[in-house]
Each structure stands twice: as C-alpha cells, then as structure tokens.
C-alpha cells in the first residue's frame, strides 16, 4: 500500500505560523515531485506549492510566506506557512506528482483554520 499522510494543521490566529508534514510510506519521495493543494469552503481546489528534485514553485497568493522543503531521510515533505491570513483557511492535501500533473497518490488532508 502506497500512502501519503498529512499532519500539522490546526487553528491559528492571523499572522501566525504552522508547519505541515507529508509523510510517504511504500515509495520514495525523492523520485517524485510533491505538491501541496488546498480547498476552502465554497471554492475549487487550488495548487499551493510544488517541489521537484531541483526547483520549488508557489502560487502567487502564498509566495514569500510559504516555504516547501524535503527531508529525504524521513521521506517527508514540509510546508512551512508564515504570516497566515484568513484566506489561507482550508483543507490542505499533499499529492504526487505535481511536475507531470498526474496524481497517483493523495493524502487524506489536514484542516488549517486561520481565525481571530
């Protein structure tokens, strides 16, 4: 069984920070480009960030605030989210492969709520 599991979501005030984790089992994340997506209430799912073997990419709405990274030893991809805004609220998912746009693997999602 190939699996991605997200964690790290929660409730945070505007301006706060969270770090999301995406842990893979059954396959090596080094061979995939891992993306983070989110879906807010009443909105379509949108891409947030993608990390390949050499590059990272971010949606304009999060550029400068979010950082995606990879820990190969732990088979984990992280999304560090800083200066969170109300509009960042949503369910966050990790998936592969964002380079090709073909997503064979999805996590179950983790809820991020930004509220004062």
PDB file of C-alpha atoms in Angstrom:
ATOM      1  CA  UNK A   1       0.000   0.000   0.000  1.00  0.00           C
ATOM      2  CA  UNK A   2       1.357   3.382  -1.071  1.00  0.00           C
ATOM      3  CA  UNK A   3       0.250   6.139   1.228  1.00  0.00           C
ATOM      4  CA  UNK A   4       0.675   9.838   1.993  1.00  0.00           C
ATOM      5  CA  UNK A   5      -0.315  11.167   5.394  1.00  0.00           C
ATOM      6  CA  UNK A   6      -0.581  14.874   6.203  1.00  0.00           C
ATOM      7  CA  UNK A   7      -0.379  16.343   9.668  1.00  0.00           C
ATOM      8  CA  UNK A   8       0.253  19.646  11.403  1.00  0.00           C
ATOM      9  CA  UNK A   9      -2.957  21.502  10.713  1.00  0.00           C
ATOM     10  CA  UNK A  10      -4.848  23.363  13.369  1.00  0.00           C
ATOM     11  CA  UNK A  11      -6.295  26.663  14.480  1.00  0.00           C
ATOM     12  CA  UNK A  12      -4.070  29.716  14.282  1.00  0.00           C
ATOM     13  CA  UNK A  13      -4.555  33.470  14.504  1.00  0.00           C
ATOM     14  CA  UNK A  14      -3.843  35.778  11.566  1.00  0.00           C
ATOM     15  CA  UNK A  15      -0.129  36.429  11.351  1.00  0.00           C
ATOM     16  CA  UNK A  16       0.707  33.105  12.954  1.00  0.00           C
ATOM     17  CA  UNK A  17       2.589  30.117  11.581  1.00  0.00           C
ATOM     18  CA  UNK A  18       2.088  26.407  11.036  1.00  0.00           C
ATOM     19  CA  UNK A  19       4.250  23.653   9.597  1.00  0.00           C
ATOM     20  CA  UNK A  20       2.507  20.898   7.696  1.00  0.00           C
ATOM     21  CA  UNK A  21       4.097  17.490   7.147  1.00  0.00           C
ATOM     22  CA  UNK A  22       3.513  14.964   4.380  1.00  0.00           C
ATOM     23  CA  UNK A  23       4.950  11.528   5.169  1.00  0.00           C
ATOM     24  CA  UNK A  24       5.168   8.843   2.493  1.00  0.00           C
ATOM     25  CA  UNK A  25       5.121   5.098   3.002  1.00  0.00           C
ATOM     26  CA  UNK A  26       5.589   2.440   0.359  1.00  0.00           C
ATOM     27  CA  UNK A  27       7.543   4.655  -2.046  1.00  0.00           C
ATOM     28  CA  UNK A  28      10.484   7.044  -2.063  1.00  0.00           C
ATOM     29  CA  UNK A  29       9.504  10.710  -2.213  1.00  0.00           C
ATOM     30  CA  UNK A  30      12.858  11.585  -3.777  1.00  0.00           C
ATOM     31  CA  UNK A  31      11.612  10.154  -7.072  1.00  0.00           C
ATOM     32  CA  UNK A  32       8.502  12.327  -7.195  1.00  0.00           C
ATOM     33  CA  UNK A  33       7.569  15.970  -7.312  1.00  0.00           C
ATOM     34  CA  UNK A  34       5.313  16.569  -4.336  1.00  0.00           C
ATOM     35  CA  UNK A  35       2.624  19.202  -4.368  1.00  0.00           C
ATOM     36  CA  UNK A  36       0.505  20.854  -1.735  1.00  0.00           C
ATOM     37  CA  UNK A  37      -3.088  21.755  -2.525  1.00  0.00           C
ATOM     38  CA  UNK A  38      -5.878  23.329  -0.554  1.00  0.00           C
ATOM     39  CA  UNK A  39      -9.623  23.629  -0.757  1.00  0.00           C
ATOM     40  CA  UNK A  40     -11.534  26.355   1.026  1.00  0.00           C
ATOM     41  CA  UNK A  41     -15.290  26.223   1.670  1.00  0.00           C
ATOM     42  CA  UNK A  42     -17.178  27.091  -1.492  1.00  0.00           C
ATOM     43  CA  UNK A  43     -14.050  27.198  -3.638  1.00  0.00           C
ATOM     44  CA  UNK A  44     -12.286  24.922  -6.079  1.00  0.00           C
ATOM     45  CA  UNK A  45      -9.192  23.053  -5.031  1.00  0.00           C
ATOM     46  CA  UNK A  46      -6.080  25.050  -5.859  1.00  0.00           C
ATOM     47  CA  UNK A  47      -2.402  24.295  -6.087  1.00  0.00           C
ATOM     48  CA  UNK A  48      -0.285  25.897  -3.371  1.00  0.00           C
ATOM     49  CA  UNK A  49       3.261  24.682  -3.939  1.00  0.00           C
ATOM     50  CA  UNK A  50       5.345  22.037  -5.694  1.00  0.00           C
ATOM     51  CA  UNK A  51       8.833  20.697  -5.042  1.00  0.00           C
ATOM     52  CA  UNK A  52      10.836  18.783  -7.637  1.00  0.00           C
ATOM     53  CA  UNK A  53      14.377  17.450  -7.497  1.00  0.00           C
ATOM     54  CA  UNK A  54      15.768  20.906  -8.239  1.00  0.00           C
ATOM     55  CA  UNK A  55      13.073  23.562  -8.042  1.00  0.00           C
ATOM     56  CA  UNK A  56      10.203  24.860  -5.999  1.00  0.00           C
ATOM     57  CA  UNK A  57       7.095  26.668  -7.155  1.00  0.00           C
ATOM     58  CA  UNK A  58       4.431  28.645  -5.330  1.00  0.00           C
ATOM     59  CA  UNK A  59       1.056  30.118  -6.021  1.00  0.00           C
ATOM     60  CA  UNK A  60       1.165  33.906  -6.172  1.00  0.00           C
ATOM     61  CA  UNK A  61      -1.116  34.125  -3.154  1.00  0.00           C
ATOM     62  CA  UNK A  62       1.415  32.396  -0.881  1.00  0.00           C
ATOM     63  CA  UNK A  63       4.732  33.420  -2.429  1.00  0.00           C
ATOM     64  CA  UNK A  64       7.019  34.947   0.168  1.00  0.00           C
ATOM     65  CA  UNK A  65       5.010  33.500   3.046  1.00  0.00           C
ATOM     66  CA  UNK A  66       5.149  29.721   2.493  1.00  0.00           C
ATOM     67  CA  UNK A  67       8.209  27.503   2.090  1.00  0.00           C
ATOM     68  CA  UNK A  68       8.189  23.928   0.817  1.00  0.00           C
ATOM     69  CA  UNK A  69      11.060  21.589   1.699  1.00  0.00           C
ATOM     70  CA  UNK A  70      12.035  17.928   1.669  1.00  0.00           C
ATOM     71  CA  UNK A  71      13.715  15.675   4.231  1.00  0.00           C
ATOM     72  CA  UNK A  72      14.839  12.621   2.291  1.00  0.00           C
ATOM     73  CA  UNK A  73      15.946  10.686   5.363  1.00  0.00           C
ATOM     74  CA  UNK A  74      12.463  10.960   6.837  1.00  0.00           C
ATOM     75  CA  UNK A  75      10.677  10.551   3.494  1.00  0.00           C
ATOM     76  CA  UNK A  76       8.782  13.726   4.319  1.00  0.00           C
ATOM     77  CA  UNK A  77       7.843  16.962   2.573  1.00  0.00           C
ATOM     78  CA  UNK A  78       7.048  20.011   4.673  1.00  0.00           C
ATOM     79  CA  UNK A  79       5.105  23.180   4.079  1.00  0.00           C
ATOM     80  CA  UNK A  80       6.130  25.999   6.393  1.00  0.00           C
ATOM     81  CA  UNK A  81       3.377  28.605   6.466  1.00  0.00           C
ATOM     82  CA  UNK A  82       4.124  32.033   7.901  1.00  0.00           C
ATOM     83  CA  UNK A  83       2.113  35.236   8.246  1.00  0.00           C
ATOM     84  CA  UNK A  84      -1.097  33.302   7.782  1.00  0.00           C
ATOM     85  CA  UNK A  85      -4.169  35.114   6.507  1.00  0.00           C
ATOM     86  CA  UNK A  86      -7.865  34.397   6.832  1.00  0.00           C
ATOM     87  CA  UNK A  87      -7.997  33.338   3.189  1.00  0.00           C
ATOM     88  CA  UNK A  88      -5.448  30.588   3.861  1.00  0.00           C
ATOM     89  CA  UNK A  89      -8.149  28.601   5.642  1.00  0.00           C
ATOM     90  CA  UNK A  90      -8.934  25.257   4.053  1.00  0.00           C
ATOM     91  CA  UNK A  91      -8.153  21.581   3.904  1.00  0.00           C
ATOM     92  CA  UNK A  92      -4.565  21.027   2.803  1.00  0.00           C
ATOM     93  CA  UNK A  93      -3.567  17.951   0.821  1.00  0.00           C
ATOM     94  CA  UNK A  94      -0.278  16.621  -0.460  1.00  0.00           C
ATOM     95  CA  UNK A  95      -0.112  14.684  -3.696  1.00  0.00           C
ATOM     96  CA  UNK A  96       2.222  13.340  -6.351  1.00  0.00           C
ATOM     97  CA  UNK A  97       3.282  14.097  -8.997  1.00  0.00           C
ATOM     98  CA  UNK A  98       2.920  17.861  -9.475  1.00  0.00           C
ATOM     99  CA  UNK A  99       5.564  18.060 -12.195  1.00  0.00           C
ATOM    100  CA  UNK A 100       3.508  15.916 -14.553  1.00  0.00           C
ATOM    101  CA  UNK A 101       0.125  16.881 -13.191  1.00  0.00           C
ATOM    102  CA  UNK A 102      -0.736  13.221 -12.735  1.00  0.00           C
ATOM    103  CA  UNK A 103      -1.716  12.450  -9.185  1.00  0.00           C
ATOM    104  CA  UNK A 104      -1.441   8.793  -8.288  1.00  0.00           C
ATOM    105  CA  UNK A 105      -1.111   9.489  -4.574  1.00  0.00           C
ATOM    106  CA  UNK A 106      -3.141  11.724  -2.281  1.00  0.00           C
ATOM    107  CA  UNK A 107      -3.198  12.216   1.433  1.00  0.00           C
ATOM    108  CA  UNK A 108      -6.360  12.452   3.489  1.00  0.00           C
ATOM    109  CA  UNK A 109      -5.938  16.167   4.167  1.00  0.00           C
ATOM    110  CA  UNK A 110      -5.342  18.264   7.247  1.00  0.00           C
ATOM    111  CA  UNK A 111      -7.508  21.202   8.279  1.00  0.00           C
ATOM    112  CA  UNK A 112      -5.979  24.656   8.597  1.00  0.00           C
ATOM    113  CA  UNK A 113      -8.168  27.329  10.137  1.00  0.00           C
ATOM    114  CA  UNK A 114      -6.999  30.933  10.397  1.00  0.00           C
ATOM    115  CA  UNK A 115      -9.287  32.916  12.646  1.00  0.00           C
ATOM    116  CA  UNK A 116      -9.128  35.714  15.174  1.00  0.00           C
TER     117      UNK A 116
END
